[in-house]
Amino acid sequence: MKKFLNDPVDFVDEMLEGIYKAHPDVTYVADDKRCLVAAKLKPGKVGIATGGGSGHLPLFLGYVGDGMLDGAAVGGVFQSPSAEQMLQVTKAIDQGAGVLYIYGNYSGDIINFDMAAELADLENIAVEQVVGNDDVASSVVGEEHKRRGVAGVFFVYKAAGAAAATGLSLNEVTRVADKARSRTRTMGVALSSCVVPEIGHATFSIGEDEMEIGMGIHGEPGIIRKKLAPADDVIDEMMERIFAEQDYTRGDEVAVLVNGLGGTPMEELYILFRRVSQLLEQRGVTAKHVWVGEFATSMEMAGASVSILHLDAELEPLIGAAANTPFFKHYGA
């Protein structure tokens, strides 16, 4: 293991100390650095909270700020935060209009977020939940409820955050978030493993000349492991599965997120986007909003994912709205 760290046990908390020192627009509550909230909250606005394991920056903490989220709780690397931590975030960000939880479809997160919502109810805080399940590779059509939430949750944050900023009610913000969730599909590919600091060795093995299509962001099995192919061939295989689930007509618009998993150069990500763009153009589909970079990583894993949100007249301006967070800034149309 070659990493810039001190004691592996302190990895998450020292990372958080660095974030708070670098970004004064966020702070923490309940004397717990793992309970991050926006330093300034807007009275009367629906609060939006997320959470999950560390090791995925800028997910989850990096999206707390104007136009997106209001708070996030994180656990250890690839470990869920506790229900009590989520409750503390919920109490801190509730401005009288209720709180929406947005998080990925993982058993530990579901258990703890459900419990936090029950505890919030006892505090007379209304809570709704939207669970991201954009990973096409993790289950078949008809059983989408079994799918993992991966990088596509970024679009759910973006739509919900913009909707909440306009003053919509909790029910309406939840509806918008669920709409964005239902219209987002993601496929990923991994080229290498990663190392969890407290473990000190790779979490799985993959050959130097191999790739795994559909692998999850914690190393969950994908659809197929095969020899590394040219970039265009990789994207063709991934996009074929996304296109099979999104019914486009010529003139439709989409938002595209090409996401690096932590160890892939930007140059390679743009090579991947080049092919995504070509395939969309062949169908007469416009990539209205495009982001290429690291949005949901897996420590230093080499690999990438492609997320496509099928836009409509309601979602397009929300995705294009301004946002200002520590790890994501967008100046709007």
XYZ file of N, CA and C in Angstrom, residues 67-205:
417
model
N -27.834 25.121 -4.141
C -28.392 24.500 -5.326
C -28.331 22.994 -5.349
N -27.763 22.382 -4.295
C -27.725 20.919 -4.267
C -28.137 20.422 -2.893
N -27.214 19.876 -2.128
C -27.564 19.251 -0.854
C -27.342 20.196 0.318
N -27.975 19.840 1.449
C -27.815 20.634 2.667
C -27.007 19.910 3.730
N -26.886 18.603 3.607
C -26.129 17.860 4.603
C -25.799 16.466 4.135
N -24.793 15.873 4.760
C -24.388 14.506 4.431
C -23.727 13.884 5.646
N -23.975 12.597 5.826
C -23.296 11.824 6.867
C -22.473 10.741 6.182
N -21.266 10.528 6.673
C -20.432 9.485 6.083
C -19.923 8.539 7.169
N -19.707 7.295 6.746
C -19.105 6.312 7.623
C -17.647 6.111 7.258
N -17.085 4.979 7.694
C -15.743 4.618 7.288
C -15.704 4.324 5.802
N -14.521 3.982 5.296
C -14.394 3.696 3.870
C -15.300 2.532 3.494
N -16.237 2.796 2.591
C -17.216 1.835 2.085
C -18.147 1.312 3.194
N -18.337 2.103 4.258
C -19.206 1.706 5.370
C -20.285 2.763 5.585
N -21.484 2.325 5.850
C -22.606 3.246 6.045
C -22.442 4.082 7.307
N -22.915 5.341 7.269
C -23.013 6.101 8.517
C -24.108 5.505 9.389
N -24.080 5.843 10.650
C -25.092 5.325 11.569
C -26.401 6.088 11.436
N -27.479 5.487 11.946
C -28.773 6.163 11.958
C -28.711 7.423 12.806
N -27.972 7.382 13.913
C -27.856 8.550 14.783
C -27.142 9.696 14.066
N -26.130 9.384 13.278
C -25.453 10.434 12.519
C -26.395 11.059 11.497
N -27.175 10.218 10.813
C -28.139 10.755 9.861
C -29.187 11.605 10.563
N -29.604 11.199 11.753
C -30.583 11.974 12.501
C -30.018 13.348 12.856
N -28.767 13.388 13.268
C -28.166 14.672 13.631
C -28.117 15.606 12.428
N -27.770 15.081 11.262
C -27.774 15.889 10.041
C -29.194 16.363 9.729
N -30.159 15.463 9.874
C -31.556 15.793 9.579
C -32.045 16.929 10.457
N -31.775 16.844 11.732
C -32.211 17.880 12.673
C -31.548 19.221 12.348
N -30.302 19.165 11.925
C -29.573 20.403 11.652
C -30.079 21.109 10.403
N -30.506 20.349 9.402
C -30.874 20.975 8.116
C -32.365 21.204 7.964
N -33.187 20.691 8.881
C -34.630 20.930 8.778
C -34.928 22.400 9.032
N -35.543 23.047 8.045
C -35.900 24.459 8.146
C -37.406 24.652 8.170
N -38.096 23.605 8.624
C -39.540 23.692 8.784
C -40.339 23.144 7.629
N -39.656 22.766 6.531
C -40.360 22.252 5.351
C -40.130 20.765 5.130
N -39.433 20.120 6.052
C -39.154 18.695 5.909
C -37.827 18.434 5.231
N -37.458 17.151 5.170
C -36.150 16.743 4.658
C -36.322 15.566 3.698
N -35.596 15.616 2.599
C -35.564 14.515 1.639
C -34.225 13.811 1.728
N -34.259 12.484 1.900
C -33.048 11.673 1.848
C -32.865 11.146 0.422
N -31.658 11.293 -0.109
C -31.293 10.714 -1.406
C -30.017 9.920 -1.199
N -30.038 8.641 -1.495
C -28.865 7.806 -1.251
C -28.922 6.568 -2.132
N -27.851 5.796 -2.133
C -27.747 4.638 -3.003
C -28.384 3.394 -2.425
N -28.707 2.474 -3.308
C -29.438 1.255 -2.943
C -28.493 0.180 -2.402
N -28.087 0.371 -1.136
C -27.225 -0.581 -0.446
C -27.863 -0.912 0.902
N -27.788 -2.163 1.284
C -28.563 -2.646 2.436
C -28.254 -1.880 3.713
N -26.968 -1.637 3.997
C -26.627 -0.919 5.218
C -27.181 0.487 5.236
N -27.090 1.179 4.092
C -27.636 2.531 4.014
C -29.148 2.520 4.185
N -29.815 1.579 3.546
C -31.278 1.517 3.647
C -31.717 1.319 5.095
N -31.076 0.397 5.788
C -31.432 0.139 7.188
C -31.249 1.394 8.025
N -30.115 2.052 7.884
C -29.817 3.196 8.736
C -30.607 4.440 8.356
N -30.850 4.652 7.066
C -31.671 5.790 6.665
C -33.123 5.583 7.102
N -33.634 4.362 6.981
C -35.001 4.084 7.441
C -35.128 4.365 8.934
N -34.140 3.923 9.688
C -34.178 4.150 11.135
C -34.084 5.638 11.461
N -33.227 6.349 10.728
C -33.109 7.796 10.947
C -34.429 8.500 10.650
N -35.117 8.067 9.594
C -36.416 8.672 9.263
C -37.430 8.433 10.369
N -37.418 7.230 10.954
C -38.324 6.932 12.062
C -38.003 7.803 13.271
N -36.717 7.979 13.553
C -36.320 8.825 14.679
C -36.674 10.283 14.407
N -36.540 10.716 13.161
C -36.909 12.086 12.812
C -38.404 12.322 12.999
N -39.199 11.309 12.688
C -40.648 11.420 12.870
C -40.984 11.689 14.334
N -40.225 11.075 15.226
C -40.436 11.317 16.653
C -40.090 12.745 17.042
N -39.251 13.382 16.212
C -38.884 14.784 16.440
C -39.795 15.730 15.651
N -40.867 15.153 15.057
C -41.823 15.930 14.255
C -41.185 16.552 13.012
N -40.242 15.827 12.424
C -39.630 16.251 11.165
C -40.113 15.309 10.067
N -40.768 15.863 9.063
C -41.247 15.050 7.942
C -40.069 14.660 7.057
N -39.962 13.375 6.739
C -38.869 12.874 5.911
C -39.425 12.021 4.780
N -38.930 12.277 3.562
C -39.204 11.418 2.413
C -37.874 10.860 1.928
N -37.940 9.776 1.133
C -36.715 9.133 0.679
C -36.792 8.778 -0.805
N -35.688 8.962 -1.505
C -35.525 8.501 -2.882
C -34.215 7.717 -2.927
N -34.295 6.481 -3.370
C -33.138 5.585 -3.364
C -32.624 5.404 -4.786
N -31.397 5.826 -5.043
C -30.801 5.719 -6.362
C -30.555 4.275 -6.760
N -30.910 3.941 -7.999
C -30.732 2.568 -8.507
C -30.445 2.601 -10.006
N -29.439 3.377 -10.386
C -29.179 3.640 -11.796
C -28.289 2.608 -12.482
N -27.684 1.683 -11.725
C -26.699 0.759 -12.284
C -27.357 -0.359 -13.087
N -27.370 -0.205 -14.399
C -28.032 -1.152 -15.291
C -27.483 -2.568 -15.118
N -26.194 -2.675 -14.810
C -25.543 -3.985 -14.777
C -25.973 -4.855 -13.604
N -26.535 -4.245 -12.564
C -26.720 -4.991 -11.317
C -28.047 -5.728 -11.202
N -28.950 -5.551 -12.152
C -30.182 -6.347 -12.158
C -30.892 -6.148 -13.495
N -31.825 -7.017 -13.768
C -32.495 -7.023 -15.067
C -33.690 -6.073 -15.076
N -34.174 -5.767 -16.260
C -35.399 -4.981 -16.407
C -36.547 -5.725 -15.718
N -37.348 -4.994 -14.980
C -38.424 -5.603 -14.206
C -38.059 -5.794 -12.756
N -36.752 -5.746 -12.468
C -36.275 -5.864 -11.089
C -35.312 -4.719 -10.787
N -35.696 -3.544 -11.265
C -34.852 -2.374 -11.069
C -34.650 -2.043 -9.596
N -35.575 -2.446 -8.738
C -35.443 -2.163 -7.312
C -34.228 -2.848 -6.694
N -33.651 -3.802 -7.395
C -32.460 -4.501 -6.904
C -31.161 -3.830 -7.357
N -31.262 -2.838 -8.209
C -30.060 -2.233 -8.777
C -29.338 -1.323 -7.792
N -28.015 -1.287 -7.940
C -27.192 -0.425 -7.113
C -27.334 1.036 -7.548
N -27.118 1.921 -6.603
C -27.015 3.338 -6.927
C -25.547 3.696 -7.111
N -25.209 4.294 -8.238
C -23.820 4.662 -8.500
C -23.764 6.131 -8.919
N -22.920 6.479 -9.875
C -22.658 7.892 -10.166
C -23.881 8.674 -10.605
N -24.880 7.997 -11.172
C -26.073 8.691 -11.642
C -26.843 9.413 -10.557
N -26.571 9.106 -9.279
C -27.251 9.822 -8.196
C -26.898 11.308 -8.241
N -25.789 11.650 -8.884
C -25.438 13.058 -9.087
C -26.584 13.824 -9.739
N -27.215 13.232 -10.746
C -28.319 13.904 -11.434
C -29.529 14.071 -10.503
N -29.735 13.111 -9.625
C -30.843 13.212 -8.669
C -30.580 14.360 -7.696
N -29.349 14.449 -7.191
C -28.973 15.582 -6.337
C -29.229 16.904 -7.064
N -28.807 16.960 -8.310
C -28.860 18.216 -9.058
C -30.302 18.653 -9.287
N -31.142 17.723 -9.708
C -32.540 18.069 -9.968
C -33.265 18.432 -8.682
N -33.081 17.628 -7.646
C -33.773 17.877 -6.379
C -33.289 19.170 -5.738
N -31.979 19.404 -5.788
C -31.443 20.615 -5.186
C -31.970 21.873 -5.858
N -32.044 21.841 -7.177
C -32.572 22.996 -7.906
C -34.051 23.190 -7.620
N -34.791 22.088 -7.535
C -36.221 22.181 -7.237
C -36.462 22.762 -5.853
N -35.672 22.305 -4.883
C -35.829 22.818 -3.517
C -35.481 24.302 -3.456
N -34.481 24.716 -4.240
C -34.064 26.122 -4.225
C -35.147 27.050 -4.736
N -36.062 26.526 -5.560
C -37.159 27.357 -6.061
C -38.310 27.465 -5.064
N -38.233 26.722 -3.964
C -39.259 26.794 -2.939
C -40.348 25.751 -3.042
N -40.155 24.730 -3.851
C -41.163 23.670 -3.952
C -41.321 22.935 -2.629
N -42.478 22.307 -2.467
C -42.781 21.570 -1.241
C -42.012 20.256 -1.191
N -42.015 19.623 -0.025
C -41.338 18.339 0.134
C -41.888 17.307 -0.830
N -43.186 17.255 -0.997
C -43.779 16.290 -1.926
C -43.334 16.539 -3.357
N -43.265 17.801 -3.751
C -42.868 18.135 -5.113
C -41.377 17.885 -5.345
N -40.550 18.232 -4.372
C -39.111 17.974 -4.508
C -38.860 16.472 -4.596
N -39.589 15.708 -3.805
C -39.466 14.247 -3.849
C -39.891 13.713 -5.212
N -40.974 14.252 -5.749
C -41.441 13.805 -7.071
C -40.390 14.081 -8.137
N -39.800 15.275 -8.102
C -38.772 15.630 -9.083
C -37.563 14.705 -8.946
N -37.138 14.467 -7.716
C -35.983 13.589 -7.483
C -36.262 12.183 -8.003
N -37.453 11.695 -7.755
C -37.790 10.348 -8.208
C -37.895 10.287 -9.728
N -38.344 11.358 -10.320
C -38.404 11.408 -11.784
C -36.999 11.346 -12.379
N -36.076 12.130 -11.821
C -34.698 12.094 -12.300
C -34.097 10.707 -12.098
N -34.376 10.093 -10.961
C -33.890 8.732 -10.690
C -34.378 7.758 -11.750
N -35.673 7.839 -12.064
C -36.271 6.861 -12.969
C -35.797 7.027 -14.407
N -35.253 8.199 -14.750
C -34.831 8.478 -16.126
C -33.301 8.442 -16.290
N -32.606 7.920 -15.273
C -31.150 7.846 -15.298
C -30.689 6.400 -15.377
N -29.716 6.152 -16.249
C -29.114 4.824 -16.372
C -27.592 4.974 -16.403
N -26.910 4.023 -15.754
C -25.449 4.053 -15.666
C -24.871 2.680 -15.986
N -23.746 2.693 -16.689
C -22.938 1.489 -16.876
C -21.487 1.842 -16.563
N -20.787 0.914 -15.906
C -19.405 1.159 -15.537
C -18.485 0.052 -16.006
N -17.198 0.345 -15.972
C -16.172 -0.640 -16.295
C -14.977 -0.385 -15.389
N -14.397 -1.455 -14.858
C -13.241 -1.333 -13.975
C -12.028 -1.990 -14.605
N -10.863 -1.363 -14.400
C -9.606 -1.892 -14.911
C -8.682 -2.369 -13.795
N -8.934 -1.909 -12.570
C -8.083 -2.306 -11.451
C -8.879 -2.278 -10.163
N -8.268 -2.772 -9.117
C -8.869 -2.751 -7.791
C -8.484 -1.453 -7.087
N -8.853 -1.354 -5.827
C -8.427 -0.252 -4.977
C -8.010 -0.829 -3.629
N -7.420 0.016 -2.793
C -6.930 -0.413 -1.484
C -7.640 0.397 -0.405
N -8.366 -0.266 0.469
C -8.965 0.373 1.638
C -7.857 0.528 2.684
N -7.593 1.755 3.170
C -6.441 1.978 4.047
C -6.352 1.039 5.246
N -7.451 0.777 5.910
C -7.398 -0.068 7.097
C -7.185 -1.540 6.765
N -7.384 -1.916 5.492
C -7.128 -3.296 5.076
C -5.700 -3.434 4.555
N -5.272 -2.475 3.741
C -3.886 -2.419 3.332
C -3.508 -3.215 2.109
N -4.477 -3.840 1.467
C -4.184 -4.565 0.226
C -5.389 -4.472 -0.697
N -5.200 -4.847 -1.953
C -6.267 -4.730 -2.945
C -7.501 -5.528 -2.522
N -8.670 -4.970 -2.796
C -9.915 -5.628 -2.383
C -10.291 -6.790 -3.290
N -9.770 -6.807 -4.512
C -9.990 -7.931 -5.422
C -8.853 -7.924 -6.430
N -8.743 -8.949 -7.230
C -7.683 -9.010 -8.235
C -8.298 -9.040 -9.633
